[in-house]
Short mmCIF file of N, CA and C in Angstrom, two decimals:
data_model
loop_
_atom_site.label_atom_id
_atom_site.label_comp_id
_atom_site.label_asym_id
_atom_site.label_seq_id
_atom_site.Cartn_x
_atom_site.Cartn_y
_atom_site.Cartn_z
N MET A 487 55.52 25.44 65.15
CA MET A 487 55.54 26.07 66.45
C MET A 487 54.50 25.37 67.34
N THR A 488 54.86 25.01 68.57
CA THR A 488 53.98 24.32 69.50
C THR A 488 53.11 25.32 70.24
N ALA A 489 51.81 25.04 70.33
CA ALA A 489 50.88 25.89 71.07
C ALA A 489 51.14 25.77 72.55
N LYS A 490 51.00 26.82 73.28
CA LYS A 490 51.23 26.79 74.73
C LYS A 490 50.03 27.45 75.43
N LEU A 491 49.82 27.10 76.68
CA LEU A 491 48.87 27.75 77.49
C LEU A 491 49.54 28.80 78.31
N THR A 492 48.98 30.03 78.35
CA THR A 492 49.51 31.12 79.12
C THR A 492 48.88 31.09 80.51
N PRO A 493 49.72 31.13 81.55
CA PRO A 493 49.13 31.11 82.95
C PRO A 493 48.37 32.37 83.27
N LEU A 494 47.29 32.20 83.99
CA LEU A 494 46.49 33.32 84.50
C LEU A 494 46.24 33.11 85.99
N THR A 495 46.39 34.16 86.78
CA THR A 495 46.05 34.07 88.17
C THR A 495 44.54 33.88 88.30
N PRO A 496 44.05 33.32 89.39
CA PRO A 496 42.59 33.21 89.58
C PRO A 496 41.88 34.60 89.47
N ILE A 497 42.48 35.62 90.01
CA ILE A 497 41.86 36.95 89.99
C ILE A 497 41.75 37.46 88.54
N ASP A 498 42.82 37.28 87.74
CA ASP A 498 42.81 37.67 86.30
C ASP A 498 41.77 36.84 85.55
N ALA A 499 41.72 35.57 85.82
CA ALA A 499 40.77 34.67 85.13
C ALA A 499 39.34 35.07 85.48
N ALA A 500 39.06 35.37 86.77
CA ALA A 500 37.72 35.76 87.17
C ALA A 500 37.31 37.07 86.46
N ALA A 501 38.25 38.00 86.29
CA ALA A 501 37.95 39.27 85.62
C ALA A 501 37.58 39.04 84.14
N ARG A 502 38.32 38.16 83.49
CA ARG A 502 38.02 37.84 82.10
C ARG A 502 36.65 37.14 81.94
N LEU A 503 36.39 36.23 82.89
CA LEU A 503 35.11 35.49 82.85
C LEU A 503 33.95 36.46 83.12
N ASN A 504 34.10 37.34 84.09
CA ASN A 504 33.03 38.26 84.43
C ASN A 504 32.80 39.24 83.32
N ALA A 505 33.84 39.57 82.56
CA ALA A 505 33.68 40.53 81.44
C ALA A 505 33.15 39.86 80.20
N GLY A 506 32.99 38.54 80.23
CA GLY A 506 32.50 37.79 79.07
C GLY A 506 33.52 37.60 77.99
N GLN A 507 34.84 37.86 78.33
CA GLN A 507 35.90 37.69 77.34
C GLN A 507 36.34 36.22 77.20
N ALA A 508 36.08 35.45 78.19
CA ALA A 508 36.60 34.05 78.23
C ALA A 508 35.56 33.10 78.76
N ILE A 509 35.86 31.82 78.52
CA ILE A 509 35.08 30.71 79.09
C ILE A 509 36.09 29.81 79.86
N LEU A 510 35.59 29.15 80.88
CA LEU A 510 36.44 28.26 81.68
C LEU A 510 36.07 26.83 81.33
N VAL A 511 37.10 26.06 80.93
CA VAL A 511 36.87 24.66 80.61
C VAL A 511 37.58 23.82 81.65
N ASP A 512 36.80 23.02 82.36
CA ASP A 512 37.32 22.16 83.40
C ASP A 512 37.57 20.75 82.81
N ILE A 513 38.81 20.28 82.89
CA ILE A 513 39.20 19.01 82.26
C ILE A 513 39.10 17.83 83.19
N ARG A 514 38.64 18.03 84.41
CA ARG A 514 38.52 16.92 85.36
C ARG A 514 37.41 15.95 84.94
N GLU A 515 37.40 14.79 85.54
CA GLU A 515 36.39 13.76 85.26
C GLU A 515 35.05 14.24 85.76
N PRO A 516 33.95 13.71 85.16
CA PRO A 516 32.60 14.13 85.58
C PRO A 516 32.33 13.97 87.07
N ASP A 517 32.85 12.92 87.70
CA ASP A 517 32.56 12.75 89.15
C ASP A 517 33.27 13.81 89.94
N GLU A 518 34.39 14.30 89.52
CA GLU A 518 35.09 15.38 90.20
C GLU A 518 34.34 16.74 90.00
N PHE A 519 33.95 16.95 88.77
CA PHE A 519 33.27 18.18 88.38
C PHE A 519 31.90 18.30 89.12
N ALA A 520 31.21 17.16 89.27
CA ALA A 520 29.88 17.19 89.89
C ALA A 520 29.89 17.63 91.34
N ARG A 521 31.01 17.37 92.01
CA ARG A 521 31.10 17.68 93.45
C ARG A 521 31.46 19.15 93.71
N THR A 522 32.46 19.69 93.03
CA THR A 522 32.95 21.05 93.19
C THR A 522 33.37 21.61 91.86
N ARG A 523 32.95 22.87 91.58
CA ARG A 523 33.32 23.47 90.31
C ARG A 523 33.14 25.00 90.41
N VAL A 524 33.77 25.68 89.47
CA VAL A 524 33.59 27.10 89.31
C VAL A 524 32.23 27.28 88.61
N LYS A 525 31.44 28.18 89.09
CA LYS A 525 30.13 28.42 88.49
C LYS A 525 30.28 28.85 87.04
N GLY A 526 29.54 28.17 86.15
CA GLY A 526 29.61 28.53 84.71
C GLY A 526 30.66 27.79 83.93
N ALA A 527 31.52 27.00 84.64
CA ALA A 527 32.56 26.24 83.93
C ALA A 527 31.94 25.15 83.06
N LEU A 528 32.59 24.87 81.94
CA LEU A 528 32.18 23.76 81.09
C LEU A 528 32.96 22.53 81.46
N SER A 529 32.35 21.38 81.47
CA SER A 529 33.01 20.11 81.75
C SER A 529 33.45 19.47 80.44
N ARG A 530 34.70 19.36 80.23
CA ARG A 530 35.28 18.75 79.08
C ARG A 530 36.48 17.83 79.52
N PRO A 531 36.14 16.62 80.03
CA PRO A 531 37.20 15.74 80.58
C PRO A 531 38.24 15.37 79.53
N LEU A 532 39.44 15.19 80.00
CA LEU A 532 40.52 14.79 79.11
C LEU A 532 40.22 13.42 78.46
N THR A 533 39.49 12.54 79.19
CA THR A 533 39.23 11.22 78.67
C THR A 533 38.13 11.20 77.63
N ALA A 534 37.37 12.30 77.53
CA ALA A 534 36.32 12.41 76.55
C ALA A 534 36.29 13.84 76.04
N PRO A 535 37.36 14.23 75.29
CA PRO A 535 37.47 15.62 74.90
C PRO A 535 36.34 16.07 74.00
N GLY A 536 35.94 17.29 74.22
CA GLY A 536 34.94 17.93 73.36
C GLY A 536 35.60 19.12 72.71
N VAL A 537 34.83 19.79 71.86
CA VAL A 537 35.37 20.94 71.18
C VAL A 537 35.17 22.17 72.09
N ALA A 538 36.16 22.97 72.24
CA ALA A 538 36.06 24.22 73.01
C ALA A 538 35.35 25.26 72.13
N PRO A 539 34.35 25.89 72.69
CA PRO A 539 33.60 26.89 71.91
C PRO A 539 34.53 27.98 71.39
N ALA A 540 34.26 28.40 70.17
CA ALA A 540 35.07 29.43 69.51
C ALA A 540 34.47 30.81 69.88
N GLY A 541 35.27 31.84 69.60
CA GLY A 541 34.83 33.18 69.74
C GLY A 541 35.27 33.87 71.02
N ARG A 542 35.71 33.11 72.00
CA ARG A 542 36.19 33.71 73.23
C ARG A 542 37.48 33.01 73.66
N GLN A 543 38.22 33.69 74.52
CA GLN A 543 39.42 33.10 75.07
C GLN A 543 39.00 31.87 75.87
N VAL A 544 39.88 30.87 75.94
CA VAL A 544 39.58 29.66 76.67
C VAL A 544 40.61 29.56 77.83
N ILE A 545 40.09 29.35 79.03
CA ILE A 545 40.89 29.14 80.21
C ILE A 545 40.65 27.70 80.67
N PHE A 546 41.70 26.89 80.71
CA PHE A 546 41.55 25.50 81.15
C PHE A 546 41.92 25.40 82.62
N THR A 547 41.25 24.43 83.26
CA THR A 547 41.55 24.21 84.68
C THR A 547 41.32 22.75 84.98
N CYS A 548 41.94 22.36 86.13
CA CYS A 548 41.74 21.04 86.71
C CYS A 548 41.77 21.29 88.27
N ARG A 549 42.09 20.29 89.01
CA ARG A 549 42.02 20.49 90.45
C ARG A 549 43.17 21.38 90.97
N THR A 550 44.40 21.03 90.55
CA THR A 550 45.55 21.78 91.07
C THR A 550 46.34 22.47 89.98
N GLY A 551 46.07 22.21 88.74
CA GLY A 551 46.79 22.70 87.62
C GLY A 551 47.84 21.73 87.05
N MET A 552 48.05 20.62 87.73
CA MET A 552 49.03 19.66 87.23
C MET A 552 48.61 18.94 85.98
N ARG A 553 47.33 18.47 85.93
CA ARG A 553 46.88 17.80 84.69
C ARG A 553 46.83 18.76 83.54
N THR A 554 46.40 19.97 83.78
CA THR A 554 46.31 20.97 82.74
C THR A 554 47.72 21.28 82.17
N ASP A 555 48.67 21.43 83.09
CA ASP A 555 50.08 21.67 82.67
C ASP A 555 50.63 20.51 81.86
N ALA A 556 50.33 19.27 82.35
CA ALA A 556 50.84 18.12 81.65
C ALA A 556 50.31 17.95 80.23
N ASP A 557 49.07 18.37 80.00
CA ASP A 557 48.47 18.23 78.68
C ASP A 557 48.26 19.59 77.98
N GLY A 558 48.99 20.59 78.46
CA GLY A 558 48.85 21.95 77.95
C GLY A 558 49.02 22.09 76.44
N ASP A 559 50.04 21.38 75.89
CA ASP A 559 50.22 21.54 74.41
C ASP A 559 49.02 21.01 73.64
N ARG A 560 48.51 19.85 74.08
CA ARG A 560 47.37 19.24 73.39
C ARG A 560 46.11 20.10 73.54
N LEU A 561 45.92 20.65 74.74
CA LEU A 561 44.76 21.48 74.99
C LEU A 561 44.84 22.80 74.15
N ALA A 562 46.01 23.41 74.14
CA ALA A 562 46.15 24.65 73.40
C ALA A 562 45.99 24.43 71.93
N ALA A 563 46.44 23.28 71.42
CA ALA A 563 46.35 22.98 70.00
C ALA A 563 44.89 22.85 69.56
N GLY A 564 43.99 22.53 70.49
CA GLY A 564 42.59 22.37 70.14
C GLY A 564 41.78 23.65 70.23
N VAL A 565 42.44 24.78 70.43
CA VAL A 565 41.73 26.06 70.56
C VAL A 565 42.14 26.98 69.40
N THR A 566 41.16 27.60 68.81
CA THR A 566 41.44 28.66 67.85
C THR A 566 41.38 29.97 68.59
N GLY A 567 42.52 30.58 68.73
CA GLY A 567 42.61 31.83 69.51
C GLY A 567 43.45 31.61 70.77
N GLU A 568 43.28 32.51 71.72
CA GLU A 568 44.11 32.47 72.92
C GLU A 568 43.67 31.42 73.89
N ALA A 569 44.62 30.72 74.50
CA ALA A 569 44.34 29.69 75.48
C ALA A 569 45.15 29.90 76.71
N PHE A 570 44.55 29.75 77.86
CA PHE A 570 45.18 29.99 79.12
C PHE A 570 45.03 28.82 80.05
N VAL A 571 45.79 28.81 81.14
CA VAL A 571 45.66 27.83 82.24
C VAL A 571 45.47 28.58 83.50
N LEU A 572 44.53 28.14 84.31
CA LEU A 572 44.25 28.76 85.60
C LEU A 572 45.32 28.30 86.58
N GLN A 573 46.14 29.24 87.05
CA GLN A 573 47.23 28.88 87.98
C GLN A 573 46.63 28.33 89.26
N GLY A 574 47.14 27.16 89.69
CA GLY A 574 46.66 26.53 90.90
C GLY A 574 45.36 25.82 90.75
N GLY A 575 44.74 25.84 89.54
CA GLY A 575 43.54 25.13 89.29
C GLY A 575 42.40 25.56 90.19
N LEU A 576 41.47 24.64 90.43
CA LEU A 576 40.33 24.93 91.29
C LEU A 576 40.78 25.22 92.72
N ASP A 577 41.79 24.54 93.18
CA ASP A 577 42.32 24.85 94.50
C ASP A 577 42.79 26.27 94.63
N GLY A 578 43.45 26.80 93.59
CA GLY A 578 43.92 28.19 93.58
C GLY A 578 42.77 29.15 93.56
N TRP A 579 41.71 28.78 92.79
CA TRP A 579 40.51 29.60 92.72
C TRP A 579 39.87 29.73 94.12
N ILE A 580 39.75 28.58 94.82
CA ILE A 580 39.17 28.56 96.16
C ILE A 580 40.06 29.36 97.13
N LYS A 581 41.35 29.17 97.03
CA LYS A 581 42.31 29.85 97.92
C LYS A 581 42.22 31.36 97.76
N ALA A 582 41.88 31.81 96.50
CA ALA A 582 41.74 33.24 96.22
C ALA A 582 40.41 33.79 96.75
N GLY A 583 39.56 32.92 97.32
CA GLY A 583 38.29 33.33 97.84
C GLY A 583 37.20 33.60 96.82
N LEU A 584 37.39 33.04 95.64
CA LEU A 584 36.42 33.22 94.54
C LEU A 584 35.28 32.20 94.70
N PRO A 585 34.10 32.51 94.23
CA PRO A 585 32.90 31.63 94.46
C PRO A 585 32.98 30.34 93.62
N ILE A 586 32.44 29.30 94.26
CA ILE A 586 32.35 27.99 93.64
C ILE A 586 30.94 27.43 93.84
N GLU A 587 30.63 26.38 93.10
CA GLU A 587 29.43 25.61 93.30
C GLU A 587 29.79 24.30 93.87
N GLN A 588 29.08 23.85 94.90
CA GLN A 588 29.38 22.55 95.49
C GLN A 588 28.11 21.75 95.63
N ASP A 589 28.20 20.48 95.46
CA ASP A 589 27.10 19.55 95.69
C ASP A 589 27.65 18.48 96.61
N ARG A 590 27.46 18.67 97.92
CA ARG A 590 28.02 17.72 98.91
C ARG A 590 27.26 16.38 98.85
N ARG A 591 26.12 16.35 98.17
CA ARG A 591 25.39 15.06 98.02
C ARG A 591 25.98 14.25 96.88
N ALA A 592 26.78 14.87 96.00
CA ALA A 592 27.42 14.09 94.90
C ALA A 592 28.39 13.11 95.55
N ARG A 593 28.49 11.95 94.94
CA ARG A 593 29.39 10.93 95.51
C ARG A 593 30.87 11.43 95.44
N LEU A 594 31.67 10.85 96.31
CA LEU A 594 33.09 11.16 96.29
C LEU A 594 33.67 10.70 94.96
N GLU A 595 34.70 11.40 94.52
CA GLU A 595 35.41 11.05 93.30
C GLU A 595 35.94 9.62 93.45
N MET A 596 35.89 8.89 92.33
CA MET A 596 36.35 7.48 92.37
C MET A 596 37.74 7.33 92.91
N MET A 597 38.67 8.21 92.49
CA MET A 597 40.08 8.07 92.98
C MET A 597 40.13 8.27 94.48
N ARG A 598 39.34 9.18 95.04
CA ARG A 598 39.33 9.36 96.50
C ARG A 598 38.76 8.14 97.17
N GLN A 599 37.77 7.49 96.56
CA GLN A 599 37.20 6.25 97.12
C GLN A 599 38.27 5.15 97.12
N VAL A 600 39.06 5.06 96.01
CA VAL A 600 40.12 4.07 95.96
C VAL A 600 41.14 4.37 97.00
N GLN A 601 41.54 5.65 97.18
CA GLN A 601 42.53 5.99 98.19
C GLN A 601 42.09 5.65 99.59
N ILE A 602 40.81 5.95 99.89
CA ILE A 602 40.26 5.60 101.22
C ILE A 602 40.23 4.11 101.41
N GLY A 603 39.76 3.39 100.40
CA GLY A 603 39.68 1.92 100.48
C GLY A 603 41.06 1.28 100.63
N ALA A 604 41.96 1.66 99.78
CA ALA A 604 43.32 1.06 99.83
C ALA A 604 44.02 1.41 101.13
N GLY A 605 43.95 2.66 101.54
CA GLY A 605 44.59 3.07 102.79
C GLY A 605 44.03 2.33 103.97
N SER A 606 42.69 2.16 103.99
CA SER A 606 42.05 1.45 105.11
C SER A 606 42.47 -0.01 105.14
N LEU A 607 42.53 -0.63 103.99
CA LEU A 607 42.97 -2.03 103.95
C LEU A 607 44.39 -2.23 104.36
N VAL A 608 45.28 -1.33 103.95
CA VAL A 608 46.71 -1.45 104.36
C VAL A 608 46.80 -1.25 105.84
N LEU A 609 46.15 -0.21 106.38
CA LEU A 609 46.21 0.01 107.84
C LEU A 609 45.65 -1.16 108.59
N LEU A 610 44.50 -1.71 108.14
CA LEU A 610 43.90 -2.89 108.81
C LEU A 610 44.88 -4.07 108.74
N GLY A 611 45.46 -4.33 107.57
CA GLY A 611 46.39 -5.43 107.45
C GLY A 611 47.59 -5.31 108.37
N VAL A 612 48.13 -4.11 108.48
CA VAL A 612 49.29 -3.91 109.34
C VAL A 612 48.90 -4.06 110.84
N LEU A 613 47.78 -3.47 111.22
CA LEU A 613 47.32 -3.58 112.59
C LEU A 613 47.03 -5.05 112.97
N LEU A 614 46.34 -5.75 112.09
CA LEU A 614 46.05 -7.17 112.36
C LEU A 614 47.31 -7.99 112.35
N GLY A 615 48.26 -7.63 111.47
CA GLY A 615 49.57 -8.33 111.46
C GLY A 615 50.36 -8.12 112.74
N LEU A 616 50.27 -6.94 113.32
CA LEU A 616 50.97 -6.71 114.56
C LEU A 616 50.25 -7.26 115.78
N LEU A 617 48.94 -7.21 115.77
CA LEU A 617 48.18 -7.55 116.99
C LEU A 617 47.63 -8.95 117.00
N VAL A 618 47.36 -9.57 115.79
CA VAL A 618 46.73 -10.87 115.77
C VAL A 618 47.66 -11.96 115.25
N HIS A 619 48.12 -11.80 114.01
CA HIS A 619 48.93 -12.83 113.38
C HIS A 619 49.69 -12.17 112.21
N PRO A 620 51.01 -12.51 112.07
CA PRO A 620 51.80 -11.90 110.98
C PRO A 620 51.23 -12.21 109.56
N GLY A 621 50.44 -13.20 109.45
CA GLY A 621 49.87 -13.53 108.14
C GLY A 621 49.01 -12.41 107.57
N PHE A 622 48.51 -11.56 108.45
CA PHE A 622 47.66 -10.46 108.00
C PHE A 622 48.45 -9.40 107.25
N PHE A 623 49.81 -9.42 107.34
CA PHE A 623 50.58 -8.46 106.57
C PHE A 623 50.40 -8.70 105.09
N ALA A 624 49.92 -9.90 104.70
CA ALA A 624 49.66 -10.23 103.31
C ALA A 624 48.56 -9.29 102.70
N VAL A 625 47.63 -8.83 103.56
CA VAL A 625 46.60 -7.92 103.11
C VAL A 625 47.25 -6.66 102.60
N ALA A 626 48.19 -6.12 103.35
CA ALA A 626 48.88 -4.88 102.94
C ALA A 626 49.69 -5.13 101.66
N ALA A 627 50.34 -6.27 101.57
CA ALA A 627 51.13 -6.63 100.40
C ALA A 627 50.22 -6.78 99.18
N PHE A 628 49.05 -7.41 99.34
CA PHE A 628 48.12 -7.58 98.25
C PHE A 628 47.64 -6.23 97.72
N VAL A 629 47.32 -5.31 98.60
CA VAL A 629 46.86 -3.96 98.22
C VAL A 629 47.99 -3.23 97.52
N GLY A 630 49.18 -3.35 98.03
CA GLY A 630 50.33 -2.68 97.42
C GLY A 630 50.56 -3.21 96.02
N ALA A 631 50.43 -4.53 95.83
CA ALA A 631 50.58 -5.12 94.52
C ALA A 631 49.50 -4.63 93.58
N GLY A 632 48.29 -4.50 94.06
CA GLY A 632 47.15 -4.02 93.28
C GLY A 632 47.40 -2.57 92.83
N LEU A 633 47.90 -1.73 93.72
CA LEU A 633 48.15 -0.37 93.36
C LEU A 633 49.30 -0.24 92.36
N THR A 634 50.32 -1.09 92.54
CA THR A 634 51.41 -1.13 91.55
C THR A 634 50.92 -1.52 90.15
N LEU A 635 50.07 -2.56 90.11
CA LEU A 635 49.47 -2.99 88.85
C LEU A 635 48.63 -1.87 88.24
N ALA A 636 47.86 -1.19 89.07
CA ALA A 636 47.01 -0.08 88.55
C ALA A 636 47.86 1.02 87.97
N GLY A 637 48.98 1.34 88.62
CA GLY A 637 49.83 2.37 88.10
C GLY A 637 50.54 1.98 86.83
N ALA A 638 50.90 0.74 86.74
CA ALA A 638 51.66 0.22 85.55
C ALA A 638 50.78 0.01 84.33
N THR A 639 49.51 -0.41 84.57
CA THR A 639 48.68 -0.77 83.44
C THR A 639 47.48 0.17 83.19
N GLY A 640 47.14 0.95 84.20
CA GLY A 640 45.95 1.82 84.04
C GLY A 640 44.65 1.09 84.43
N PHE A 641 44.73 -0.18 84.80
CA PHE A 641 43.55 -1.00 85.22
C PHE A 641 43.55 -0.97 86.75
N CYS A 642 42.46 -0.47 87.35
CA CYS A 642 42.32 -0.44 88.77
C CYS A 642 41.19 -1.36 89.19
N GLY A 643 41.51 -2.53 89.69
CA GLY A 643 40.52 -3.49 90.08
C GLY A 643 39.63 -2.96 91.23
N MET A 644 40.22 -2.21 92.15
CA MET A 644 39.44 -1.66 93.24
C MET A 644 38.41 -0.65 92.76
N ALA A 645 38.77 0.19 91.76
CA ALA A 645 37.83 1.14 91.19
C ALA A 645 36.68 0.40 90.53
N ARG A 646 37.02 -0.71 89.85
CA ARG A 646 35.98 -1.52 89.19
C ARG A 646 34.98 -2.10 90.22
N LEU A 647 35.53 -2.57 91.32
CA LEU A 647 34.68 -3.10 92.37
C LEU A 647 33.82 -1.99 93.02
N LEU A 648 34.47 -0.88 93.32
CA LEU A 648 33.75 0.23 93.95
C LEU A 648 32.61 0.77 93.02
N ALA A 649 32.77 0.63 91.74
CA ALA A 649 31.72 1.09 90.82
C ALA A 649 30.41 0.36 91.06
N PHE A 650 30.44 -0.82 91.66
CA PHE A 650 29.23 -1.55 91.92
C PHE A 650 28.64 -1.28 93.34
N ALA A 651 29.33 -0.45 94.09
CA ALA A 651 28.80 -0.06 95.41
C ALA A 651 27.50 0.68 95.25
N PRO A 652 26.60 0.54 96.21
CA PRO A 652 25.27 1.18 96.05
C PRO A 652 25.32 2.70 95.84
N TRP A 653 26.27 3.36 96.49
CA TRP A 653 26.34 4.83 96.34
C TRP A 653 26.90 5.26 94.97
N ASN A 654 27.48 4.33 94.22
CA ASN A 654 28.02 4.66 92.88
C ASN A 654 27.11 4.26 91.76
N ARG A 655 25.99 3.58 92.02
CA ARG A 655 25.05 3.18 90.99
C ARG A 655 24.18 4.38 90.63
N ARG A 656 24.00 4.60 89.37
CA ARG A 656 23.07 5.66 88.90
C ARG A 656 21.64 5.17 89.07
N LEU A 657 20.80 6.07 89.51
CA LEU A 657 19.35 5.72 89.59
C LEU A 657 18.76 5.78 88.18
N LEU A 658 17.88 4.84 87.93
CA LEU A 658 17.24 4.78 86.60
C LEU A 658 16.05 5.68 86.56
#
Protein backbone atom coordinates (compact mmCIF):
# COMPACT_ATOMS: atom_id res chain seq x y z
CA MET A 1 0.00 0.00 0.00
CA THR A 2 1.33 3.44 -0.98
CA ALA A 3 1.49 6.10 1.71
CA LYS A 4 -0.45 9.28 0.95
CA LEU A 5 -0.58 12.79 2.36
CA THR A 6 -4.00 13.89 3.61
CA PRO A 7 -4.87 17.49 2.69
CA LEU A 8 -5.46 19.98 5.51
CA THR A 9 -6.81 23.50 5.17
CA PRO A 10 -4.58 26.23 6.62
CA ILE A 11 -7.10 26.81 9.44
CA ASP A 12 -7.14 23.09 10.36
CA ALA A 13 -3.34 22.94 10.17
CA ALA A 14 -2.99 26.02 12.41
CA ALA A 15 -5.32 24.44 14.98
CA ARG A 16 -3.25 21.23 15.09
CA LEU A 17 0.00 23.21 15.34
CA ASN A 18 -1.35 25.45 18.11
CA ALA A 19 -2.58 22.42 20.04
CA GLY A 20 0.87 20.81 19.80
CA GLN A 21 -0.54 17.83 17.90
CA ALA A 22 1.56 18.41 14.79
CA ILE A 23 4.73 19.92 13.38
CA LEU A 24 5.06 21.76 10.09
CA VAL A 25 7.85 20.66 7.75
CA ASP A 26 8.71 23.10 4.96
CA ILE A 27 10.30 21.33 1.97
CA ARG A 28 11.40 24.48 0.13
CA GLU A 29 15.05 25.35 -0.40
CA PRO A 30 16.90 27.23 2.36
CA ASP A 31 16.94 30.52 0.41
CA GLU A 32 13.15 30.36 0.04
CA PHE A 33 12.64 29.42 3.70
CA ALA A 34 14.93 32.22 4.93
CA ARG A 35 12.80 34.93 3.34
CA THR A 36 9.25 33.87 4.34
CA ARG A 37 8.03 31.01 6.49
CA VAL A 38 5.41 29.91 8.99
CA LYS A 39 6.65 30.57 12.52
CA GLY A 40 7.97 27.39 14.07
CA ALA A 41 8.19 25.46 10.77
CA LEU A 42 11.13 23.11 10.31
CA SER A 43 13.22 23.45 7.15
CA ARG A 44 13.73 20.07 5.46
CA PRO A 45 14.44 20.73 1.75
CA LEU A 46 13.66 18.02 -0.76
CA THR A 47 17.24 18.26 -2.04
CA ALA A 48 18.66 17.53 1.43
CA PRO A 49 16.01 15.46 3.20
CA GLY A 50 16.16 15.07 6.93
CA VAL A 51 14.26 12.84 9.27
CA ALA A 52 10.86 14.12 10.34
CA PRO A 53 10.56 14.12 14.13
CA ALA A 54 8.47 11.26 15.50
CA GLY A 55 5.70 11.47 18.04
CA ARG A 56 3.49 14.08 16.36
CA GLN A 57 1.56 14.39 13.14
CA VAL A 58 3.60 15.87 10.30
CA ILE A 59 2.23 18.53 7.98
CA PHE A 60 4.31 19.17 4.88
CA THR A 61 4.30 22.43 2.98
CA CYS A 62 6.00 24.28 0.15
CA ARG A 63 5.17 27.59 -1.53
CA THR A 64 1.95 26.62 -3.35
CA GLY A 65 1.51 22.93 -2.55
CA MET A 66 2.63 21.72 -5.98
CA ARG A 67 6.05 20.37 -4.91
CA THR A 68 4.53 18.72 -1.87
CA ASP A 69 1.82 17.09 -3.99
CA ALA A 70 4.38 15.93 -6.56
CA ASP A 71 6.53 14.26 -3.90
CA GLY A 72 3.70 13.31 -1.54
CA ASP A 73 4.22 9.55 -1.70
CA ARG A 74 7.91 9.86 -0.88
CA LEU A 75 7.28 12.35 1.93
CA ALA A 76 4.50 10.25 3.48
CA ALA A 77 6.67 7.13 3.31
CA GLY A 78 9.28 8.86 5.48
CA VAL A 79 6.85 9.50 8.33
CA THR A 80 5.84 7.09 11.06
CA GLY A 81 2.26 8.05 11.80
CA GLU A 82 -0.09 10.49 10.14
CA ALA A 83 1.19 12.77 7.39
CA PHE A 84 -0.62 15.74 5.87
CA VAL A 85 -0.14 18.38 3.20
CA LEU A 86 -1.01 22.03 3.76
CA GLN A 87 -3.53 22.94 1.05
CA GLY A 88 -2.26 25.88 -0.97
CA GLY A 89 1.10 25.76 0.78
CA LEU A 90 2.57 28.92 2.27
CA ASP A 91 0.52 31.02 -0.16
CA GLY A 92 -2.68 29.43 1.19
CA TRP A 93 -1.53 30.05 4.76
CA ILE A 94 -0.95 33.74 3.97
CA LYS A 95 -4.26 34.01 2.09
CA ALA A 96 -6.03 32.63 5.19
CA GLY A 97 -4.56 35.54 7.17
CA LEU A 98 -2.41 33.35 9.39
CA PRO A 99 0.87 34.72 10.83
CA ILE A 100 4.21 34.32 9.10
CA GLU A 101 7.81 35.30 9.73
CA GLN A 102 9.51 37.40 7.07
CA ASP A 103 13.06 38.59 6.63
CA ARG A 104 13.01 41.18 3.85
CA ARG A 105 16.78 41.51 4.21
CA ALA A 106 17.26 37.89 3.12
CA ARG A 107 18.30 37.65 -0.50
CA LEU A 108 15.78 36.83 -3.17
CA GLU A 109 15.40 33.15 -3.92
CA MET A 110 17.81 31.98 -6.62
CA MET A 111 15.02 30.97 -9.01
CA ARG A 112 13.46 34.44 -8.73
CA GLN A 113 16.87 35.95 -9.47
CA VAL A 114 17.16 33.74 -12.56
CA GLN A 115 13.65 34.70 -13.69
CA ILE A 116 14.39 38.41 -13.26
CA GLY A 117 17.74 38.11 -15.04
CA ALA A 118 16.46 35.98 -17.92
CA GLY A 119 13.35 38.09 -18.40
CA SER A 120 15.38 41.30 -18.39
CA LEU A 121 17.85 39.94 -20.94
CA VAL A 122 15.09 38.72 -23.26
CA LEU A 123 13.28 42.05 -23.03
CA LEU A 124 16.52 43.97 -23.64
CA GLY A 125 17.41 41.77 -26.60
CA VAL A 126 14.01 42.24 -28.20
CA LEU A 127 13.98 46.01 -27.62
CA LEU A 128 17.49 46.42 -28.99
CA GLY A 129 16.60 44.14 -31.91
CA LEU A 130 13.62 46.34 -32.77
CA LEU A 131 15.23 49.71 -32.13
CA VAL A 132 18.94 49.29 -32.91
CA HIS A 133 19.82 46.25 -35.01
CA PRO A 134 18.16 42.87 -35.66
CA GLY A 135 21.33 41.11 -34.50
CA PHE A 136 20.33 41.84 -30.92
CA PHE A 137 17.52 39.29 -31.26
CA ALA A 138 20.33 36.75 -30.73
CA VAL A 139 20.43 37.78 -27.06
CA ALA A 140 16.84 36.61 -26.61
CA ALA A 141 17.59 33.41 -28.53
CA PHE A 142 20.67 32.74 -26.41
CA VAL A 143 18.71 33.16 -23.17
CA GLY A 144 15.92 30.94 -24.51
CA ALA A 145 18.46 28.25 -25.40
CA GLY A 146 19.97 28.52 -21.91
CA LEU A 147 16.57 28.12 -20.25
CA THR A 148 15.79 25.13 -22.46
CA LEU A 149 19.12 23.53 -21.51
CA ALA A 150 18.45 24.23 -17.82
CA GLY A 151 15.04 22.58 -18.05
CA ALA A 152 16.34 19.55 -19.92
CA THR A 153 19.48 18.92 -17.85
CA GLY A 154 18.93 20.54 -14.47
CA PHE A 155 22.06 22.67 -14.97
CA CYS A 156 21.38 26.40 -14.86
CA GLY A 157 24.36 28.45 -15.96
CA MET A 158 22.69 31.71 -14.98
CA ALA A 159 22.11 30.45 -11.43
CA ARG A 160 25.77 29.46 -11.26
CA LEU A 161 26.82 32.95 -12.36
CA LEU A 162 24.38 34.66 -10.00
CA ALA A 163 25.80 32.65 -7.11
CA PHE A 164 28.96 34.79 -7.45
CA ALA A 165 27.05 38.08 -7.23
CA PRO A 166 27.99 40.11 -4.14
CA TRP A 167 24.51 39.83 -2.59
CA ASN A 168 24.65 36.01 -2.82
CA ARG A 169 28.03 35.57 -1.14
CA ARG A 170 27.92 34.45 2.47
CA LEU A 171 29.83 36.61 4.89
CA LEU A 172 32.67 34.82 6.66
